[in-house]
Amino acid sequence: MDRFTLENVMPSRDLERLMWAQACEMLERAERLQRQFFRPGHRAQATSWEPPVDVYEVRDGLWLVVAMPGADGESIDVRVDDGDLVVRAERQLPAAARNGSVHRLEIPYGRFQRRVSLPPGTYALQEREWRDGCLFLGLRFAG
């Protein structure tokens, strides 16, 4: 009597097809969810996305990098609030996208806010630089 194995039930070629079909279905589901949350032309007053942030502790404070491709560096609001760093701004949908059909929209746009809990301590914003779609922030320990 043969052992019961997946190979006995389903040939490997069929198993590969099944796995690919399931992977493609998952990707399509993820794209549908993304379209649901980032609709072109949808302008809610609430924040619609959070940019990724890197936080590094250095000798005299913290160094943060906030990735915000396409945001206007001059209009970004940065503050330290009750132990958190708060970054707010808006990324406008490019003019070309407003006048045409969007086939893929993966870079989020609209109002955004990112609140990052800082390690214990008191901090003051010492350095701010906008470069290459990223905001570089230097916070020094205060007090």
mmCIF file of N, CA and C in Angstrom:
data_model
loop_
_atom_site.group_PDB
_atom_site.id
_atom_site.type_symbol
_atom_site.label_atom_id
_atom_site.label_comp_id
_atom_site.label_asym_id
_atom_site.label_seq_id
_atom_site.Cartn_x
_atom_site.Cartn_y
_atom_site.Cartn_z
ATOM 1 N N MET A 1 0.839 -1.180 0.000
ATOM 2 C CA MET A 1 0.000 0.000 0.000
ATOM 3 C C MET A 1 0.883 1.241 0.000
ATOM 4 N N ASP A 2 0.607 2.172 -0.906
ATOM 5 C CA ASP A 2 1.383 3.409 -0.999
ATOM 6 C C ASP A 2 1.081 4.332 0.172
ATOM 7 N N ARG A 3 2.140 5.091 0.544
ATOM 8 C CA ARG A 3 1.945 6.113 1.575
ATOM 9 C C ARG A 3 1.064 7.220 1.021
ATOM 10 N N PHE A 4 0.312 7.839 1.880
ATOM 11 C CA PHE A 4 -0.514 8.978 1.480
ATOM 12 C C PHE A 4 0.366 10.221 1.465
ATOM 13 N N THR A 5 0.649 10.735 0.273
ATOM 14 C CA THR A 5 1.426 11.965 0.138
ATOM 15 C C THR A 5 0.726 12.887 -0.837
ATOM 16 N N LEU A 6 1.101 14.153 -0.782
ATOM 17 C CA LEU A 6 0.520 15.132 -1.689
ATOM 18 C C LEU A 6 0.854 14.788 -3.134
ATOM 19 N N GLU A 7 2.035 14.251 -3.384
ATOM 20 C CA GLU A 7 2.443 13.858 -4.732
ATOM 21 C C GLU A 7 1.529 12.763 -5.288
ATOM 22 N N ASN A 8 1.078 11.851 -4.410
ATOM 23 C CA ASN A 8 0.176 10.789 -4.854
ATOM 24 C C ASN A 8 -1.199 11.337 -5.206
ATOM 25 N N VAL A 9 -1.615 12.395 -4.529
ATOM 26 C CA VAL A 9 -2.938 12.970 -4.745
ATOM 27 C C VAL A 9 -2.929 13.946 -5.911
ATOM 28 N N MET A 10 -1.865 14.770 -5.998
ATOM 29 C CA MET A 10 -1.808 15.808 -7.021
ATOM 30 C C MET A 10 -0.404 15.851 -7.611
ATOM 31 N N PRO A 11 -0.270 15.673 -8.910
ATOM 32 C CA PRO A 11 1.054 15.747 -9.535
ATOM 33 C C PRO A 11 1.694 17.116 -9.290
ATOM 34 N N SER A 12 3.024 17.151 -9.268
ATOM 35 C CA SER A 12 3.729 18.391 -8.931
ATOM 36 C C SER A 12 3.392 19.529 -9.895
ATOM 37 N N ARG A 13 3.179 19.236 -11.169
ATOM 38 C CA ARG A 13 2.827 20.278 -12.137
ATOM 39 C C ARG A 13 1.505 20.955 -11.752
ATOM 40 N N ASP A 14 0.521 20.136 -11.344
ATOM 41 C CA ASP A 14 -0.774 20.679 -10.917
ATOM 42 C C ASP A 14 -0.632 21.466 -9.622
ATOM 43 N N LEU A 15 0.236 20.995 -8.740
ATOM 44 C CA LEU A 15 0.474 21.683 -7.486
ATOM 45 C C LEU A 15 1.086 23.061 -7.751
ATOM 46 N N GLU A 16 2.045 23.132 -8.679
ATOM 47 C CA GLU A 16 2.653 24.420 -9.039
ATOM 48 C C GLU A 16 1.614 25.369 -9.605
ATOM 49 N N ARG A 17 0.743 24.875 -10.473
ATOM 50 C CA ARG A 17 -0.317 25.716 -11.046
ATOM 51 C C ARG A 17 -1.240 26.241 -9.947
ATOM 52 N N LEU A 18 -1.591 25.376 -9.032
ATOM 53 C CA LEU A 18 -2.462 25.778 -7.929
ATOM 54 C C LEU A 18 -1.796 26.866 -7.084
ATOM 55 N N MET A 19 -0.520 26.681 -6.779
ATOM 56 C CA MET A 19 0.204 27.675 -5.969
ATOM 57 C C MET A 19 0.286 29.009 -6.699
ATOM 58 N N TRP A 20 0.572 28.997 -7.996
ATOM 59 C CA TRP A 20 0.634 30.237 -8.777
ATOM 60 C C TRP A 20 -0.723 30.913 -8.832
ATOM 61 N N ALA A 21 -1.774 30.133 -9.017
ATOM 62 C CA ALA A 21 -3.127 30.696 -9.063
ATOM 63 C C ALA A 21 -3.468 31.361 -7.737
ATOM 64 N N GLN A 22 -3.117 30.712 -6.632
ATOM 65 C CA GLN A 22 -3.390 31.293 -5.322
ATOM 66 C C GLN A 22 -2.563 32.561 -5.094
ATOM 67 N N ALA A 23 -1.298 32.549 -5.525
ATOM 68 C CA ALA A 23 -0.445 33.738 -5.378
ATOM 69 C C ALA A 23 -0.995 34.898 -6.196
ATOM 70 N N CYS A 24 -1.419 34.631 -7.422
ATOM 71 C CA CYS A 24 -1.993 35.690 -8.271
ATOM 72 C C CYS A 24 -3.288 36.229 -7.673
ATOM 73 N N GLU A 25 -4.085 35.350 -7.124
ATOM 74 C CA GLU A 25 -5.338 35.773 -6.482
ATOM 75 C C GLU A 25 -5.049 36.671 -5.276
ATOM 76 N N MET A 26 -4.038 36.337 -4.503
ATOM 77 C CA MET A 26 -3.672 37.162 -3.347
ATOM 78 C C MET A 26 -3.181 38.534 -3.793
ATOM 79 N N LEU A 27 -2.385 38.589 -4.868
ATOM 80 C CA LEU A 27 -1.912 39.873 -5.394
ATOM 81 C C LEU A 27 -3.079 40.726 -5.881
ATOM 82 N N GLU A 28 -4.011 40.113 -6.576
ATOM 83 C CA GLU A 28 -5.189 40.858 -7.047
ATOM 84 C C GLU A 28 -5.995 41.388 -5.871
ATOM 85 N N ARG A 29 -6.138 40.601 -4.825
ATOM 86 C CA ARG A 29 -6.868 41.044 -3.635
ATOM 87 C C ARG A 29 -6.147 42.221 -2.973
ATOM 88 N N ALA A 30 -4.818 42.156 -2.896
ATOM 89 C CA ALA A 30 -4.046 43.255 -2.314
ATOM 90 C C ALA A 30 -4.201 44.528 -3.137
ATOM 91 N N GLU A 31 -4.186 44.408 -4.467
ATOM 92 C CA GLU A 31 -4.375 45.583 -5.326
ATOM 93 C C GLU A 31 -5.765 46.170 -5.157
ATOM 94 N N ARG A 32 -6.788 45.321 -5.001
ATOM 95 C CA ARG A 32 -8.149 45.829 -4.768
ATOM 96 C C ARG A 32 -8.217 46.600 -3.465
ATOM 97 N N LEU A 33 -7.577 46.078 -2.421
ATOM 98 C CA LEU A 33 -7.565 46.779 -1.136
ATOM 99 C C LEU A 33 -6.838 48.110 -1.249
ATOM 100 N N GLN A 34 -5.723 48.113 -1.982
ATOM 101 C CA GLN A 34 -4.978 49.360 -2.150
ATOM 102 C C GLN A 34 -5.822 50.387 -2.891
ATOM 103 N N ARG A 35 -6.517 49.980 -3.938
ATOM 104 C CA ARG A 35 -7.386 50.909 -4.675
ATOM 105 C C ARG A 35 -8.501 51.423 -3.776
ATOM 106 N N GLN A 36 -8.975 50.592 -2.879
ATOM 107 C CA GLN A 36 -10.048 50.999 -1.973
ATOM 108 C C GLN A 36 -9.583 52.124 -1.055
ATOM 109 N N PHE A 37 -8.330 52.065 -0.594
ATOM 110 C CA PHE A 37 -7.841 53.053 0.356
ATOM 111 C C PHE A 37 -7.206 54.272 -0.296
ATOM 112 N N PHE A 38 -6.705 54.166 -1.514
ATOM 113 C CA PHE A 38 -6.050 55.279 -2.197
ATOM 114 C C PHE A 38 -6.761 55.558 -3.508
ATOM 115 N N ARG A 39 -7.949 56.156 -3.432
ATOM 116 C CA ARG A 39 -8.743 56.433 -4.624
ATOM 117 C C ARG A 39 -8.332 57.752 -5.255
ATOM 118 N N PRO A 40 -8.065 57.783 -6.569
ATOM 119 C CA PRO A 40 -7.782 59.051 -7.231
ATOM 120 C C PRO A 40 -8.999 59.972 -7.115
ATOM 121 N N GLY A 41 -8.736 61.234 -6.818
ATOM 122 C CA GLY A 41 -9.800 62.213 -6.729
ATOM 123 C C GLY A 41 -10.497 62.235 -5.386
ATOM 124 N N HIS A 42 -10.234 61.279 -4.530
ATOM 125 C CA HIS A 42 -10.851 61.229 -3.216
ATOM 126 C C HIS A 42 -10.047 62.117 -2.285
ATOM 127 N N ARG A 43 -10.656 63.208 -1.808
ATOM 128 C CA ARG A 43 -9.919 64.192 -1.013
ATOM 129 C C ARG A 43 -10.553 64.307 0.367
ATOM 130 N N ALA A 44 -10.280 63.384 1.213
ATOM 131 C CA ALA A 44 -10.796 63.442 2.570
ATOM 132 C C ALA A 44 -9.952 64.399 3.397
ATOM 133 N N GLN A 45 -10.551 65.004 4.387
ATOM 134 C CA GLN A 45 -9.822 65.910 5.271
ATOM 135 C C GLN A 45 -8.945 65.131 6.249
ATOM 136 N N ALA A 46 -9.320 63.909 6.528
ATOM 137 C CA ALA A 46 -8.524 63.096 7.442
ATOM 138 C C ALA A 46 -7.253 62.643 6.741
ATOM 139 N N THR A 47 -6.274 62.257 7.531
ATOM 140 C CA THR A 47 -5.039 61.756 6.936
ATOM 141 C C THR A 47 -5.319 60.451 6.228
ATOM 142 N N SER A 48 -4.603 60.218 5.121
ATOM 143 C CA SER A 48 -4.888 59.032 4.329
ATOM 144 C C SER A 48 -3.734 58.042 4.271
ATOM 145 N N TRP A 49 -2.550 58.432 4.736
ATOM 146 C CA TRP A 49 -1.437 57.488 4.705
ATOM 147 C C TRP A 49 -0.373 57.922 5.690
ATOM 148 N N GLU A 50 0.563 57.030 5.980
ATOM 149 C CA GLU A 50 1.668 57.312 6.890
ATOM 150 C C GLU A 50 2.974 56.999 6.183
ATOM 151 N N PRO A 51 3.886 57.977 6.095
ATOM 152 C CA PRO A 51 5.165 57.697 5.453
ATOM 153 C C PRO A 51 6.056 56.825 6.341
ATOM 154 N N PRO A 52 6.932 56.026 5.734
ATOM 155 C CA PRO A 52 7.867 55.222 6.529
ATOM 156 C C PRO A 52 8.935 56.104 7.163
ATOM 157 N N VAL A 53 9.403 55.703 8.343
ATOM 158 C CA VAL A 53 10.373 56.487 9.115
ATOM 159 C C VAL A 53 11.472 55.568 9.625
ATOM 160 N N ASP A 54 12.720 56.031 9.519
ATOM 161 C CA ASP A 54 13.855 55.366 10.162
ATOM 162 C C ASP A 54 14.280 56.229 11.340
ATOM 163 N N VAL A 55 14.575 55.619 12.493
ATOM 164 C CA VAL A 55 15.012 56.346 13.686
ATOM 165 C C VAL A 55 16.335 55.755 14.146
ATOM 166 N N TYR A 56 17.336 56.627 14.309
ATOM 167 C CA TYR A 56 18.659 56.211 14.763
ATOM 168 C C TYR A 56 19.002 56.995 16.027
ATOM 169 N N GLU A 57 19.527 56.316 17.024
ATOM 170 C CA GLU A 57 20.020 57.028 18.199
ATOM 171 C C GLU A 57 21.502 57.293 17.984
ATOM 172 N N VAL A 58 21.886 58.557 18.140
ATOM 173 C CA VAL A 58 23.284 58.972 17.989
ATOM 174 C C VAL A 58 23.760 59.526 19.327
ATOM 175 N N ARG A 59 25.013 59.920 19.359
ATOM 176 C CA ARG A 59 25.649 60.331 20.619
ATOM 177 C C ARG A 59 24.846 61.373 21.384
ATOM 178 N N ASP A 60 24.389 62.432 20.713
ATOM 179 C CA ASP A 60 23.741 63.538 21.420
ATOM 180 C C ASP A 60 22.246 63.665 21.125
ATOM 181 N N GLY A 61 21.633 62.618 20.571
ATOM 182 C CA GLY A 61 20.204 62.705 20.295
ATOM 183 C C GLY A 61 19.716 61.620 19.355
ATOM 184 N N LEU A 62 18.825 62.019 18.451
ATOM 185 C CA LEU A 62 18.223 61.097 17.495
ATOM 186 C C LEU A 62 18.346 61.659 16.089
ATOM 187 N N TRP A 63 18.421 60.775 15.111
ATOM 188 C CA TRP A 63 18.445 61.146 13.697
ATOM 189 C C TRP A 63 17.312 60.377 13.045
ATOM 190 N N LEU A 64 16.414 61.099 12.348
ATOM 191 C CA LEU A 64 15.260 60.465 11.718
ATOM 192 C C LEU A 64 15.242 60.775 10.231
ATOM 193 N N VAL A 65 14.780 59.806 9.454
ATOM 194 C CA VAL A 65 14.594 59.976 8.015
ATOM 195 C C VAL A 65 13.147 59.601 7.715
ATOM 196 N N VAL A 66 12.399 60.556 7.123
ATOM 197 C CA VAL A 66 10.997 60.341 6.793
ATOM 198 C C VAL A 66 10.874 60.377 5.271
ATOM 199 N N ALA A 67 10.435 59.288 4.660
ATOM 200 C CA ALA A 67 10.329 59.185 3.201
ATOM 201 C C ALA A 67 8.963 59.703 2.748
ATOM 202 N N MET A 68 8.990 60.774 1.932
ATOM 203 C CA MET A 68 7.755 61.395 1.452
ATOM 204 C C MET A 68 7.921 61.820 0.004
ATOM 205 N N PRO A 69 8.025 60.871 -0.932
ATOM 206 C CA PRO A 69 8.248 61.250 -2.327
ATOM 207 C C PRO A 69 7.132 62.137 -2.851
ATOM 208 N N GLY A 70 7.518 63.230 -3.503
ATOM 209 C CA GLY A 70 6.542 64.119 -4.118
ATOM 210 C C GLY A 70 5.925 65.144 -3.198
ATOM 211 N N ALA A 71 6.246 65.120 -1.906
ATOM 212 C CA ALA A 71 5.710 66.131 -0.989
ATOM 213 C C ALA A 71 6.484 67.432 -1.171
ATOM 214 N N ASP A 72 5.858 68.535 -0.821
ATOM 215 C CA ASP A 72 6.510 69.843 -0.860
ATOM 216 C C ASP A 72 7.268 70.026 0.446
ATOM 217 N N GLY A 73 8.583 70.008 0.385
ATOM 218 C CA GLY A 73 9.422 70.090 1.579
ATOM 219 C C GLY A 73 9.182 71.326 2.421
ATOM 220 N N GLU A 74 8.765 72.430 1.781
ATOM 221 C CA GLU A 74 8.547 73.683 2.512
ATOM 222 C C GLU A 74 7.260 73.659 3.339
ATOM 223 N N SER A 75 6.308 72.827 2.978
ATOM 224 C CA SER A 75 5.010 72.833 3.667
ATOM 225 C C SER A 75 4.865 71.728 4.706
ATOM 226 N N ILE A 76 5.942 71.050 5.041
ATOM 227 C CA ILE A 76 5.883 69.958 6.011
ATOM 228 C C ILE A 76 5.942 70.532 7.416
ATOM 229 N N ASP A 77 4.975 70.161 8.247
ATOM 230 C CA ASP A 77 4.910 70.601 9.629
ATOM 231 C C ASP A 77 5.557 69.537 10.505
ATOM 232 N N VAL A 78 6.553 69.930 11.304
ATOM 233 C CA VAL A 78 7.265 69.007 12.186
ATOM 234 C C VAL A 78 7.224 69.576 13.594
ATOM 235 N N ARG A 79 6.870 68.725 14.567
ATOM 236 C CA ARG A 79 6.909 69.167 15.961
ATOM 237 C C ARG A 79 7.103 67.977 16.880
ATOM 238 N N VAL A 80 7.621 68.276 18.066
ATOM 239 C CA VAL A 80 7.749 67.273 19.116
ATOM 240 C C VAL A 80 6.597 67.544 20.078
ATOM 241 N N ASP A 81 5.773 66.518 20.297
ATOM 242 C CA ASP A 81 4.550 66.686 21.071
ATOM 243 C C ASP A 81 4.419 65.561 22.082
ATOM 244 N N ASP A 82 4.617 65.869 23.353
ATOM 245 C CA ASP A 82 4.386 64.914 24.430
ATOM 246 C C ASP A 82 5.110 63.578 24.202
ATOM 247 N N GLY A 83 6.394 63.646 23.879
ATOM 248 C CA GLY A 83 7.189 62.437 23.692
ATOM 249 C C GLY A 83 7.092 61.802 22.325
ATOM 250 N N ASP A 84 6.363 62.444 21.411
ATOM 251 C CA ASP A 84 6.223 61.934 20.050
ATOM 252 C C ASP A 84 6.734 62.971 19.056
ATOM 253 N N LEU A 85 7.273 62.495 17.959
ATOM 254 C CA LEU A 85 7.568 63.360 16.825
ATOM 255 C C LEU A 85 6.361 63.274 15.901
ATOM 256 N N VAL A 86 5.840 64.434 15.485
ATOM 257 C CA VAL A 86 4.676 64.472 14.608
ATOM 258 C C VAL A 86 5.082 65.180 13.320
ATOM 259 N N VAL A 87 4.865 64.526 12.182
ATOM 260 C CA VAL A 87 5.162 65.076 10.864
ATOM 261 C C VAL A 87 3.857 65.079 10.078
ATOM 262 N N ARG A 88 3.493 66.261 9.536
ATOM 263 C CA ARG A 88 2.252 66.397 8.754
ATOM 264 C C ARG A 88 2.543 67.147 7.465
ATOM 265 N N ALA A 89 1.866 66.745 6.399
ATOM 266 C CA ALA A 89 1.976 67.451 5.119
ATOM 267 C C ALA A 89 0.935 66.879 4.171
ATOM 268 N N GLU A 90 1.107 67.199 2.901
ATOM 269 C CA GLU A 90 0.225 66.683 1.876
ATOM 270 C C GLU A 90 1.034 66.463 0.608
ATOM 271 N N ARG A 91 0.766 65.343 -0.031
ATOM 272 C CA ARG A 91 1.367 65.067 -1.339
ATOM 273 C C ARG A 91 0.248 65.179 -2.355
ATOM 274 N N GLN A 92 0.405 66.120 -3.287
ATOM 275 C CA GLN A 92 -0.602 66.344 -4.317
ATOM 276 C C GLN A 92 -0.507 65.269 -5.393
ATOM 277 N N LEU A 93 -1.644 64.914 -5.933
ATOM 278 C CA LEU A 93 -1.670 64.019 -7.077
ATOM 279 C C LEU A 93 -1.075 64.793 -8.258
ATOM 280 N N PRO A 94 -0.129 64.236 -9.000
ATOM 281 C CA PRO A 94 0.477 64.953 -10.121
ATOM 282 C C PRO A 94 -0.573 65.407 -11.133
ATOM 283 N N ALA A 95 -0.338 66.563 -11.759
ATOM 284 C CA ALA A 95 -1.283 67.140 -12.719
ATOM 285 C C ALA A 95 -1.608 66.153 -13.844
ATOM 286 N N ALA A 96 -0.615 65.420 -14.323
ATOM 287 C CA ALA A 96 -0.842 64.460 -15.409
ATOM 288 C C ALA A 96 -1.878 63.408 -14.999
ATOM 289 N N ALA A 97 -1.862 63.019 -13.738
ATOM 290 C CA ALA A 97 -2.805 62.004 -13.262
ATOM 291 C C ALA A 97 -4.214 62.571 -13.126
ATOM 292 N N ARG A 98 -4.319 63.880 -12.864
ATOM 293 C CA ARG A 98 -5.638 64.501 -12.713
ATOM 294 C C ARG A 98 -6.359 64.613 -14.046
ATOM 295 N N ASN A 99 -5.618 64.661 -15.133
ATOM 296 C CA ASN A 99 -6.213 64.860 -16.455
ATOM 297 C C ASN A 99 -6.255 63.588 -17.297
ATOM 298 N N GLY A 100 -5.827 62.485 -16.752
ATOM 299 C CA GLY A 100 -5.780 61.246 -17.537
ATOM 300 C C GLY A 100 -6.360 60.080 -16.757
ATOM 301 N N SER A 101 -6.182 58.927 -17.307
ATOM 302 C CA SER A 101 -6.636 57.699 -16.655
ATOM 303 C C SER A 101 -5.473 57.090 -15.891
ATOM 304 N N VAL A 102 -5.730 56.687 -14.674
ATOM 305 C CA VAL A 102 -4.705 56.056 -13.849
ATOM 306 C C VAL A 102 -4.789 54.551 -14.048
ATOM 307 N N HIS A 103 -3.688 53.946 -14.441
ATOM 308 C CA HIS A 103 -3.640 52.495 -14.618
ATOM 309 C C HIS A 103 -3.069 51.800 -13.391
ATOM 310 N N ARG A 104 -2.223 52.484 -12.663
ATOM 311 C CA ARG A 104 -1.636 51.936 -11.435
ATOM 312 C C ARG A 104 -1.311 53.108 -10.535
ATOM 313 N N LEU A 105 -1.661 52.980 -9.252
ATOM 314 C CA LEU A 105 -1.394 54.035 -8.279
ATOM 315 C C LEU A 105 -0.842 53.369 -7.028
ATOM 316 N N GLU A 106 0.480 53.376 -6.890
ATOM 317 C CA GLU A 106 1.119 52.719 -5.765
ATOM 318 C C GLU A 106 1.730 53.698 -4.785
ATOM 319 N N ILE A 107 2.076 54.901 -5.242
ATOM 320 C CA ILE A 107 2.641 55.908 -4.346
ATOM 321 C C ILE A 107 1.469 56.710 -3.786
ATOM 322 N N PRO A 108 1.244 56.659 -2.483
ATOM 323 C CA PRO A 108 0.080 57.329 -1.924
ATOM 324 C C PRO A 108 0.179 58.846 -2.040
ATOM 325 N N TYR A 109 -0.967 59.497 -2.042
ATOM 326 C CA TYR A 109 -1.031 60.950 -2.088
ATOM 327 C C TYR A 109 -2.115 61.395 -1.127
ATOM 328 N N GLY A 110 -2.199 62.693 -0.927
ATOM 329 C CA GLY A 110 -3.198 63.261 -0.033
ATOM 330 C C GLY A 110 -2.550 63.708 1.266
ATOM 331 N N ARG A 111 -3.409 64.071 2.214
ATOM 332 C CA ARG A 111 -2.923 64.512 3.516
ATOM 333 C C ARG A 111 -2.344 63.315 4.261
ATOM 334 N N PHE A 112 -1.256 63.570 4.975
ATOM 335 C CA PHE A 112 -0.691 62.501 5.772
ATOM 336 C C PHE A 112 -0.156 63.029 7.081
ATOM 337 N N GLN A 113 -0.056 62.126 8.013
ATOM 338 C CA GLN A 113 0.546 62.422 9.305
ATOM 339 C C GLN A 113 1.263 61.179 9.785
ATOM 340 N N ARG A 114 2.401 61.388 10.396
ATOM 341 C CA ARG A 114 3.122 60.275 11.013
ATOM 342 C C ARG A 114 3.492 60.693 12.421
ATOM 343 N N ARG A 115 3.104 59.896 13.375
ATOM 344 C CA ARG A 115 3.429 60.125 14.786
ATOM 345 C C ARG A 115 4.348 58.995 15.216
ATOM 346 N N VAL A 116 5.546 59.354 15.679
ATOM 347 C CA VAL A 116 6.544 58.368 16.074
ATOM 348 C C VAL A 116 6.853 58.568 17.549
ATOM 349 N N SER A 117 6.668 57.526 18.341
ATOM 350 C CA SER A 117 7.027 57.595 19.762
ATOM 351 C C SER A 117 8.546 57.628 19.876
ATOM 352 N N LEU A 118 9.037 58.604 20.623
ATOM 353 C CA LEU A 118 10.475 58.754 20.808
ATOM 354 C C LEU A 118 10.912 58.026 22.074
ATOM 355 N N PRO A 119 12.179 57.605 22.138
ATOM 356 C CA PRO A 119 12.677 57.003 23.375
ATOM 357 C C PRO A 119 12.531 58.002 24.528
ATOM 358 N N PRO A 120 12.474 57.519 25.753
ATOM 359 C CA PRO A 120 12.307 58.426 26.896
ATOM 360 C C PRO A 120 13.349 59.549 26.877
ATOM 361 N N GLY A 121 12.899 60.739 27.235
ATOM 362 C CA GLY A 121 13.780 61.907 27.275
ATOM 363 C C GLY A 121 13.062 63.113 26.704
ATOM 364 N N THR A 122 13.734 64.244 26.756
ATOM 365 C CA THR A 122 13.208 65.489 26.209
ATOM 366 C C THR A 122 14.083 65.855 25.018
ATOM 367 N N TYR A 123 13.440 66.221 23.893
ATOM 368 C CA TYR A 123 14.164 66.482 22.653
ATOM 369 C C TYR A 123 13.798 67.847 22.087
ATOM 370 N N ALA A 124 14.744 68.419 21.368
ATOM 371 C CA ALA A 124 14.505 69.663 20.638
ATOM 372 C C ALA A 124 14.970 69.450 19.203
ATOM 373 N N LEU A 125 14.212 69.999 18.251
ATOM 374 C CA LEU A 125 14.575 69.892 16.841
ATOM 375 C C LEU A 125 15.796 70.767 16.584
ATOM 376 N N GLN A 126 16.878 70.152 16.144
ATOM 377 C CA GLN A 126 18.134 70.869 15.929
ATOM 378 C C GLN A 126 18.420 71.046 14.440
ATOM 379 N N GLU A 127 18.079 70.054 13.638
ATOM 380 C CA GLU A 127 18.429 70.096 12.221
ATOM 381 C C GLU A 127 17.269 69.569 11.389
ATOM 382 N N ARG A 128 17.053 70.215 10.245
ATOM 383 C CA ARG A 128 15.981 69.807 9.327
ATOM 384 C C ARG A 128 16.495 70.018 7.913
ATOM 385 N N GLU A 129 16.452 68.943 7.108
ATOM 386 C CA GLU A 129 16.905 69.050 5.724
ATOM 387 C C GLU A 129 15.979 68.238 4.826
ATOM 388 N N TRP A 130 15.542 68.842 3.717
ATOM 389 C CA TRP A 130 14.698 68.181 2.721
ATOM 390 C C TRP A 130 15.573 67.843 1.530
ATOM 391 N N ARG A 131 15.702 66.539 1.209
ATOM 392 C CA ARG A 131 16.580 66.132 0.114
ATOM 393 C C ARG A 131 16.080 64.818 -0.475
ATOM 394 N N ASP A 132 15.982 64.793 -1.793
ATOM 395 C CA ASP A 132 15.666 63.557 -2.521
ATOM 396 C C ASP A 132 14.370 62.892 -2.057
ATOM 397 N N GLY A 133 13.360 63.689 -1.729
ATOM 398 C CA GLY A 133 12.079 63.133 -1.320
ATOM 399 C C GLY A 133 12.043 62.626 0.111
ATOM 400 N N CYS A 134 13.085 62.957 0.882
ATOM 401 C CA CYS A 134 13.144 62.537 2.280
ATOM 402 C C CYS A 134 13.390 63.747 3.169
ATOM 403 N N LEU A 135 12.802 63.717 4.340
ATOM 404 C CA LEU A 135 13.029 64.741 5.351
ATOM 405 C C LEU A 135 13.980 64.161 6.373
ATOM 406 N N PHE A 136 15.128 64.812 6.553
ATOM 407 C CA PHE A 136 16.133 64.392 7.520
ATOM 408 C C PHE A 136 16.021 65.310 8.733
ATOM 409 N N LEU A 137 15.832 64.716 9.912
ATOM 410 C CA LEU A 137 15.644 65.476 11.127
ATOM 411 C C LEU A 137 16.667 65.082 12.176
ATOM 412 N N GLY A 138 17.286 66.073 12.804
ATOM 413 C CA GLY A 138 18.188 65.850 13.920
ATOM 414 C C GLY A 138 17.553 66.383 15.193
ATOM 415 N N LEU A 139 17.309 65.510 16.140
ATOM 416 C CA LEU A 139 16.781 65.915 17.437
ATOM 417 C C LEU A 139 17.884 65.769 18.461
ATOM 418 N N ARG A 140 18.081 66.779 19.276
ATOM 419 C CA ARG A 140 19.115 66.663 20.331
ATOM 420 C C ARG A 140 18.413 66.503 21.666
ATOM 421 N N PHE A 141 19.117 65.823 22.577
ATOM 422 C CA PHE A 141 18.593 65.692 23.924
ATOM 423 C C PHE A 141 18.555 67.077 24.556
ATOM 424 N N ALA A 142 17.459 67.452 25.158
ATOM 425 C CA ALA A 142 17.334 68.766 25.812
ATOM 426 C C ALA A 142 17.148 68.543 27.307
ATOM 427 N N GLY A 143 17.783 69.390 28.070
ATOM 428 C CA GLY A 143 17.602 69.316 29.527
ATOM 429 C C GLY A 143 18.445 68.323 30.135
#
